């Protein structure tokens, strides 16, 4: 069961009457998609991996012991029509895409097109804020050379691109992951229906400090609650408390399947 911390009624119902336990607290990071292309350092090389190679890379980088909620059908997810691509960033001269784990530094992520299945809208904004953002968009349209970082019209229904499977390694890993996020932004700006680029990751994931985001487009109030199901769950727990995986500490990676949005 997924809800937000502010939804006290649902939390009380599920953790009280239905005996669910708070389990994980993913962080939602969002960033608006601007009209302008963002620059990627020339020292960074971005490669698109075919689904079989991407699946093999994730299998090596995300063993079940180090990643939680890793889908059993990950190859199907990577080959899904809404997965726009899996991208690898390496330093120029740092090797090829066949074995990214052997590169001194690398970063990976996949992009999911949620514009067809998820529509959002911001409501209740003051008229002055609406007018100022509309003026910034108008200025950006008529004077694009000014590079005004105008915010898309989020007061009408808009779509998102979701980033998932974010991984990085090596001393240059954070910079490479940041370049991948910029590349994803450049991909998203080609779709008029996409206004926000977002990622849902674990609170202790190192990628949290790297992924570009605006506080106004982000949220750290998500709460996942969980419960063992089955007729023998209560008796099993009573005799083997040490084996209660619902109380296990979070691993380093929380894999959020974009199909669950």
mmCIF file of C-alpha atoms in Angstrom:
data_model
loop_
_atom_site.group_PDB
_atom_site.id
_atom_site.type_symbol
_atom_site.label_atom_id
_atom_site.label_comp_id
_atom_site.label_asym_id
_atom_site.label_seq_id
_atom_site.Cartn_x
_atom_site.Cartn_y
_atom_site.Cartn_z
ATOM 1 C CA UNK A 1 0.000 0.000 0.000
ATOM 2 C CA UNK A 2 1.392 3.376 -1.029
ATOM 3 C CA UNK A 3 0.262 6.727 0.332
ATOM 4 C CA UNK A 4 1.731 9.952 1.688
ATOM 5 C CA UNK A 5 2.738 10.906 5.192
ATOM 6 C CA UNK A 6 0.086 13.620 5.278
ATOM 7 C CA UNK A 7 -2.678 11.074 4.571
ATOM 8 C CA UNK A 8 -3.168 10.305 8.242
ATOM 9 C CA UNK A 9 -6.535 8.595 7.728
ATOM 10 C CA UNK A 10 -5.171 5.967 5.309
ATOM 11 C CA UNK A 11 -2.068 5.384 7.406
ATOM 12 C CA UNK A 12 -4.137 4.893 10.545
ATOM 13 C CA UNK A 13 -6.505 2.522 8.752
ATOM 14 C CA UNK A 14 -3.861 0.310 7.193
ATOM 15 C CA UNK A 15 -1.326 0.289 10.022
ATOM 16 C CA UNK A 16 -4.063 -0.070 12.634
ATOM 17 C CA UNK A 17 -7.036 -2.111 11.505
ATOM 18 C CA UNK A 18 -5.289 -3.977 8.664
ATOM 19 C CA UNK A 19 -1.959 -4.461 10.511
ATOM 20 C CA UNK A 20 0.281 -3.123 7.758
ATOM 21 C CA UNK A 21 3.745 -1.880 8.731
ATOM 22 C CA UNK A 22 5.516 1.211 7.299
ATOM 23 C CA UNK A 23 8.224 -0.246 5.063
ATOM 24 C CA UNK A 24 9.988 2.177 2.704
ATOM 25 C CA UNK A 25 10.107 5.932 2.101
ATOM 26 C CA UNK A 26 11.017 6.602 -1.559
ATOM 27 C CA UNK A 27 11.843 10.142 -2.617
ATOM 28 C CA UNK A 28 10.204 11.688 -5.681
ATOM 29 C CA UNK A 29 12.491 14.104 -7.539
ATOM 30 C CA UNK A 30 11.054 16.253 -10.322
ATOM 31 C CA UNK A 31 12.513 18.806 -12.708
ATOM 32 C CA UNK A 32 10.691 20.878 -15.350
ATOM 33 C CA UNK A 33 11.499 20.286 -18.997
ATOM 34 C CA UNK A 34 12.683 23.531 -20.593
ATOM 35 C CA UNK A 35 12.505 24.508 -24.240
ATOM 36 C CA UNK A 36 16.280 24.760 -24.503
ATOM 37 C CA UNK A 37 18.738 21.940 -24.968
ATOM 38 C CA UNK A 38 21.110 21.501 -22.019
ATOM 39 C CA UNK A 39 24.803 20.986 -22.615
ATOM 40 C CA UNK A 40 26.591 17.707 -21.944
ATOM 41 C CA UNK A 41 30.361 17.904 -21.302
ATOM 42 C CA UNK A 42 32.411 16.890 -24.301
ATOM 43 C CA UNK A 43 34.441 14.569 -22.064
ATOM 44 C CA UNK A 44 31.329 12.438 -21.497
ATOM 45 C CA UNK A 45 30.053 9.926 -24.021
ATOM 46 C CA UNK A 46 26.403 8.805 -23.926
ATOM 47 C CA UNK A 47 25.549 5.438 -25.487
ATOM 48 C CA UNK A 48 22.150 3.829 -25.983
ATOM 49 C CA UNK A 49 22.187 0.155 -25.012
ATOM 50 C CA UNK A 50 20.004 -2.398 -26.828
ATOM 51 C CA UNK A 51 17.611 -4.200 -24.447
ATOM 52 C CA UNK A 52 19.596 -7.504 -24.266
ATOM 53 C CA UNK A 53 22.803 -5.663 -23.392
ATOM 54 C CA UNK A 54 20.970 -3.390 -20.936
ATOM 55 C CA UNK A 55 19.427 -6.438 -19.232
ATOM 56 C CA UNK A 56 22.837 -8.091 -18.869
ATOM 57 C CA UNK A 57 24.341 -4.881 -17.474
ATOM 58 C CA UNK A 58 21.595 -4.471 -14.877
ATOM 59 C CA UNK A 59 21.908 -8.141 -13.899
ATOM 60 C CA UNK A 60 25.583 -7.541 -13.122
ATOM 61 C CA UNK A 61 25.019 -4.214 -11.366
ATOM 62 C CA UNK A 62 21.839 -5.039 -9.440
ATOM 63 C CA UNK A 63 22.028 -8.492 -7.853
ATOM 64 C CA UNK A 64 18.899 -9.420 -5.840
ATOM 65 C CA UNK A 65 20.873 -9.061 -2.603
ATOM 66 C CA UNK A 66 21.640 -5.400 -3.333
ATOM 67 C CA UNK A 67 18.381 -4.233 -4.924
ATOM 68 C CA UNK A 68 14.852 -4.311 -3.540
ATOM 69 C CA UNK A 69 11.716 -4.793 -5.671
ATOM 70 C CA UNK A 70 13.798 -5.716 -8.710
ATOM 71 C CA UNK A 71 11.186 -7.034 -11.186
ATOM 72 C CA UNK A 72 11.531 -10.658 -12.264
ATOM 73 C CA UNK A 73 10.649 -9.642 -15.822
ATOM 74 C CA UNK A 74 13.274 -6.908 -16.095
ATOM 75 C CA UNK A 75 14.162 -7.874 -19.705
ATOM 76 C CA UNK A 76 10.507 -7.387 -20.674
ATOM 77 C CA UNK A 77 10.460 -3.998 -18.935
ATOM 78 C CA UNK A 78 13.580 -2.838 -20.766
ATOM 79 C CA UNK A 79 12.072 -4.038 -24.053
ATOM 80 C CA UNK A 80 8.683 -2.429 -23.369
ATOM 81 C CA UNK A 81 7.454 0.039 -25.973
ATOM 82 C CA UNK A 82 7.206 2.759 -23.319
ATOM 83 C CA UNK A 83 10.857 2.340 -22.304
ATOM 84 C CA UNK A 84 12.392 4.880 -24.643
ATOM 85 C CA UNK A 85 15.904 3.615 -24.037
ATOM 86 C CA UNK A 86 18.576 2.588 -21.578
ATOM 87 C CA UNK A 87 21.580 4.889 -21.628
ATOM 88 C CA UNK A 88 25.155 4.460 -20.478
ATOM 89 C CA UNK A 89 27.522 7.371 -19.852
ATOM 90 C CA UNK A 90 31.285 6.864 -19.794
ATOM 91 C CA UNK A 91 34.295 9.074 -20.174
ATOM 92 C CA UNK A 92 35.684 9.327 -23.659
ATOM 93 C CA UNK A 93 38.453 6.792 -24.052
ATOM 94 C CA UNK A 94 37.123 4.863 -21.047
ATOM 95 C CA UNK A 95 36.057 1.671 -22.841
ATOM 96 C CA UNK A 96 32.976 0.363 -24.582
ATOM 97 C CA UNK A 97 29.427 -0.569 -23.535
ATOM 98 C CA UNK A 98 29.958 -4.334 -23.429
ATOM 99 C CA UNK A 99 31.272 -4.414 -19.847
ATOM 100 C CA UNK A 100 30.403 -1.133 -18.090
ATOM 101 C CA UNK A 101 31.354 -2.533 -14.686
ATOM 102 C CA UNK A 102 35.001 -2.617 -15.816
ATOM 103 C CA UNK A 103 35.080 1.065 -16.768
ATOM 104 C CA UNK A 104 36.771 3.328 -14.164
ATOM 105 C CA UNK A 105 33.570 5.384 -13.944
ATOM 106 C CA UNK A 106 30.155 4.982 -15.508
ATOM 107 C CA UNK A 107 26.451 5.727 -15.036
ATOM 108 C CA UNK A 108 23.259 4.099 -16.310
ATOM 109 C CA UNK A 109 19.572 4.876 -16.393
ATOM 110 C CA UNK A 110 16.430 4.021 -18.350
ATOM 111 C CA UNK A 111 13.693 6.383 -19.523
ATOM 112 C CA UNK A 112 9.983 5.528 -19.361
ATOM 113 C CA UNK A 113 7.339 7.496 -21.267
ATOM 114 C CA UNK A 114 4.491 8.056 -18.810
ATOM 115 C CA UNK A 115 2.801 10.758 -20.885
ATOM 116 C CA UNK A 116 0.301 8.211 -22.241
ATOM 117 C CA UNK A 117 -0.717 6.754 -18.901
ATOM 118 C CA UNK A 118 -0.294 9.521 -16.313
ATOM 119 C CA UNK A 119 -1.553 13.101 -16.454
ATOM 120 C CA UNK A 120 -0.906 15.609 -13.690
ATOM 121 C CA UNK A 121 -2.000 19.179 -13.034
ATOM 122 C CA UNK A 122 -1.079 21.780 -10.430
ATOM 123 C CA UNK A 123 -4.096 23.485 -8.938
ATOM 124 C CA UNK A 124 -4.724 26.286 -6.477
ATOM 125 C CA UNK A 125 -1.846 28.506 -7.626
ATOM 126 C CA UNK A 126 -2.232 32.277 -7.094
ATOM 127 C CA UNK A 127 -3.175 34.319 -10.152
ATOM 128 C CA UNK A 128 0.013 36.387 -9.843
ATOM 129 C CA UNK A 129 2.175 33.253 -10.061
ATOM 130 C CA UNK A 130 0.268 31.998 -13.089
ATOM 131 C CA UNK A 131 0.674 35.350 -14.815
ATOM 132 C CA UNK A 132 4.394 35.607 -14.084
ATOM 133 C CA UNK A 133 5.106 32.101 -15.392
ATOM 134 C CA UNK A 134 3.028 32.780 -18.508
ATOM 135 C CA UNK A 135 5.007 35.986 -19.086
ATOM 136 C CA UNK A 136 8.285 34.060 -18.767
ATOM 137 C CA UNK A 137 7.089 31.537 -21.358
ATOM 138 C CA UNK A 138 6.044 34.313 -23.718
ATOM 139 C CA UNK A 139 9.429 36.007 -23.358
ATOM 140 C CA UNK A 140 11.173 32.698 -23.995
ATOM 141 C CA UNK A 141 9.140 32.114 -27.178
ATOM 142 C CA UNK A 142 9.847 35.576 -28.593
ATOM 143 C CA UNK A 143 13.464 35.895 -27.408
ATOM 144 C CA UNK A 144 14.884 32.361 -27.250
ATOM 145 C CA UNK A 145 18.456 33.711 -27.357
ATOM 146 C CA UNK A 146 17.989 34.943 -23.774
ATOM 147 C CA UNK A 147 17.833 31.290 -22.624
ATOM 148 C CA UNK A 148 15.092 32.034 -20.079
ATOM 149 C CA UNK A 149 14.466 28.849 -18.048
ATOM 150 C CA UNK A 150 10.700 29.155 -18.425
ATOM 151 C CA UNK A 151 8.528 26.589 -16.642
ATOM 152 C CA UNK A 152 6.017 24.675 -18.808
ATOM 153 C CA UNK A 153 2.322 25.255 -18.283
ATOM 154 C CA UNK A 154 1.839 22.955 -15.320
ATOM 155 C CA UNK A 155 -1.620 24.374 -14.577
ATOM 156 C CA UNK A 156 -3.042 22.286 -17.419
ATOM 157 C CA UNK A 157 -2.779 18.470 -17.612
ATOM 158 C CA UNK A 158 0.778 17.459 -18.473
ATOM 159 C CA UNK A 159 2.789 14.266 -18.788
ATOM 160 C CA UNK A 160 6.119 13.076 -17.430
ATOM 161 C CA UNK A 161 9.121 10.982 -18.350
ATOM 162 C CA UNK A 162 10.236 8.713 -15.505
ATOM 163 C CA UNK A 163 13.863 7.777 -14.904
ATOM 164 C CA UNK A 164 14.447 4.340 -13.403
ATOM 165 C CA UNK A 165 17.348 1.985 -12.819
ATOM 166 C CA UNK A 166 19.711 4.830 -11.934
ATOM 167 C CA UNK A 167 23.201 3.523 -11.186
ATOM 168 C CA UNK A 168 26.644 5.105 -11.004
ATOM 169 C CA UNK A 169 30.127 3.985 -10.074
ATOM 170 C CA UNK A 170 33.622 5.395 -9.855
ATOM 171 C CA UNK A 171 35.005 8.829 -9.002
ATOM 172 C CA UNK A 172 33.342 10.401 -12.053
ATOM 173 C CA UNK A 173 30.084 8.489 -11.554
ATOM 174 C CA UNK A 174 28.081 11.426 -10.136
ATOM 175 C CA UNK A 175 29.128 13.728 -12.979
ATOM 176 C CA UNK A 176 28.292 11.034 -15.535
ATOM 177 C CA UNK A 177 24.864 10.425 -13.997
ATOM 178 C CA UNK A 178 24.207 14.151 -14.088
ATOM 179 C CA UNK A 179 25.073 14.118 -17.798
ATOM 180 C CA UNK A 180 22.640 11.237 -18.334
ATOM 181 C CA UNK A 181 19.875 13.251 -16.655
ATOM 182 C CA UNK A 182 20.677 16.114 -19.007
ATOM 183 C CA UNK A 183 20.518 13.734 -21.954
ATOM 184 C CA UNK A 184 17.128 12.500 -20.747
ATOM 185 C CA UNK A 185 16.003 16.138 -20.561
ATOM 186 C CA UNK A 186 17.049 16.663 -24.171
ATOM 187 C CA UNK A 187 15.063 13.571 -25.154
ATOM 188 C CA UNK A 188 12.005 14.755 -23.215
ATOM 189 C CA UNK A 189 11.977 18.251 -24.716
ATOM 190 C CA UNK A 190 11.164 16.713 -28.120
ATOM 191 C CA UNK A 191 7.790 15.564 -26.780
ATOM 192 C CA UNK A 192 5.348 18.497 -26.344
ATOM 193 C CA UNK A 193 3.279 16.394 -23.919
ATOM 194 C CA UNK A 194 6.169 16.027 -21.466
ATOM 195 C CA UNK A 195 6.560 18.857 -18.955
ATOM 196 C CA UNK A 196 8.424 17.177 -16.095
ATOM 197 C CA UNK A 197 11.287 14.715 -15.793
ATOM 198 C CA UNK A 198 11.033 12.646 -12.591
ATOM 199 C CA UNK A 199 12.715 9.856 -10.651
ATOM 200 C CA UNK A 200 11.542 7.836 -7.649
ATOM 201 C CA UNK A 201 14.500 6.498 -5.671
ATOM 202 C CA UNK A 202 15.413 5.318 -2.196
ATOM 203 C CA UNK A 203 16.239 7.960 0.424
ATOM 204 C CA UNK A 204 19.725 6.516 1.001
ATOM 205 C CA UNK A 205 20.566 6.052 -2.665
ATOM 206 C CA UNK A 206 23.671 8.125 -3.572
ATOM 207 C CA UNK A 207 21.875 9.154 -6.761
ATOM 208 C CA UNK A 208 19.546 11.309 -4.659
ATOM 209 C CA UNK A 209 22.265 13.975 -4.340
ATOM 210 C CA UNK A 210 23.005 13.914 -8.077
ATOM 211 C CA UNK A 211 19.653 13.906 -9.881
ATOM 212 C CA UNK A 212 18.701 17.494 -10.844
ATOM 213 C CA UNK A 213 15.430 18.509 -9.214
ATOM 214 C CA UNK A 214 13.411 21.471 -8.018
ATOM 215 C CA UNK A 215 12.027 21.374 -4.491
ATOM 216 C CA UNK A 216 8.635 22.551 -5.733
ATOM 217 C CA UNK A 217 8.486 19.537 -8.075
ATOM 218 C CA UNK A 218 9.759 17.025 -5.517
ATOM 219 C CA UNK A 219 8.333 15.183 -2.519
ATOM 220 C CA UNK A 220 9.730 13.127 0.344
ATOM 221 C CA UNK A 221 6.379 12.231 1.957
ATOM 222 C CA UNK A 222 5.737 8.926 0.161
ATOM 223 C CA UNK A 223 5.195 5.956 2.470
ATOM 224 C CA UNK A 224 5.043 2.320 1.394
ATOM 225 C CA UNK A 225 3.330 -0.012 3.845
ATOM 226 C CA UNK A 226 3.572 -3.776 3.642
ATOM 227 C CA UNK A 227 2.092 -6.896 5.213
ATOM 228 C CA UNK A 228 2.730 -10.622 4.967
ATOM 229 C CA UNK A 229 -0.261 -12.329 3.399
ATOM 230 C CA UNK A 230 -1.368 -15.925 3.781
ATOM 231 C CA UNK A 231 -3.096 -18.087 6.330
ATOM 232 C CA UNK A 232 0.126 -19.138 8.029
ATOM 233 C CA UNK A 233 1.750 -15.703 8.126
ATOM 234 C CA UNK A 234 0.862 -15.011 11.760
ATOM 235 C CA UNK A 235 2.039 -18.397 13.010
ATOM 236 C CA UNK A 236 5.224 -18.180 10.951
ATOM 237 C CA UNK A 237 6.054 -14.789 12.416
ATOM 238 C CA UNK A 238 5.366 -15.968 15.937
ATOM 239 C CA UNK A 239 7.912 -18.750 15.686
ATOM 240 C CA UNK A 240 10.544 -17.095 13.530
ATOM 241 C CA UNK A 241 10.771 -13.358 14.178
ATOM 242 C CA UNK A 242 14.328 -13.195 12.846
ATOM 243 C CA UNK A 243 13.066 -14.176 9.390
ATOM 244 C CA UNK A 244 10.580 -11.307 9.096
ATOM 245 C CA UNK A 245 11.680 -9.635 5.857
ATOM 246 C CA UNK A 246 9.055 -6.913 6.322
ATOM 247 C CA UNK A 247 11.233 -5.543 9.150
ATOM 248 C CA UNK A 248 14.503 -5.824 7.250
ATOM 249 C CA UNK A 249 16.695 -2.716 6.823
ATOM 250 C CA UNK A 250 16.584 -1.113 3.363
ATOM 251 C CA UNK A 251 19.285 -2.115 0.870
ATOM 252 C CA UNK A 252 21.324 0.430 -1.027
ATOM 253 C CA UNK A 253 19.003 0.418 -4.051
ATOM 254 C CA UNK A 254 15.213 0.655 -4.153
ATOM 255 C CA UNK A 255 14.121 -0.282 -7.668
ATOM 256 C CA UNK A 256 10.877 1.506 -8.505
ATOM 257 C CA UNK A 257 9.100 -0.130 -11.431
ATOM 258 C CA UNK A 258 7.666 2.642 -13.659
ATOM 259 C CA UNK A 259 4.710 0.407 -14.563
ATOM 260 C CA UNK A 260 3.438 0.869 -11.002
ATOM 261 C CA UNK A 261 2.767 4.596 -11.454
#
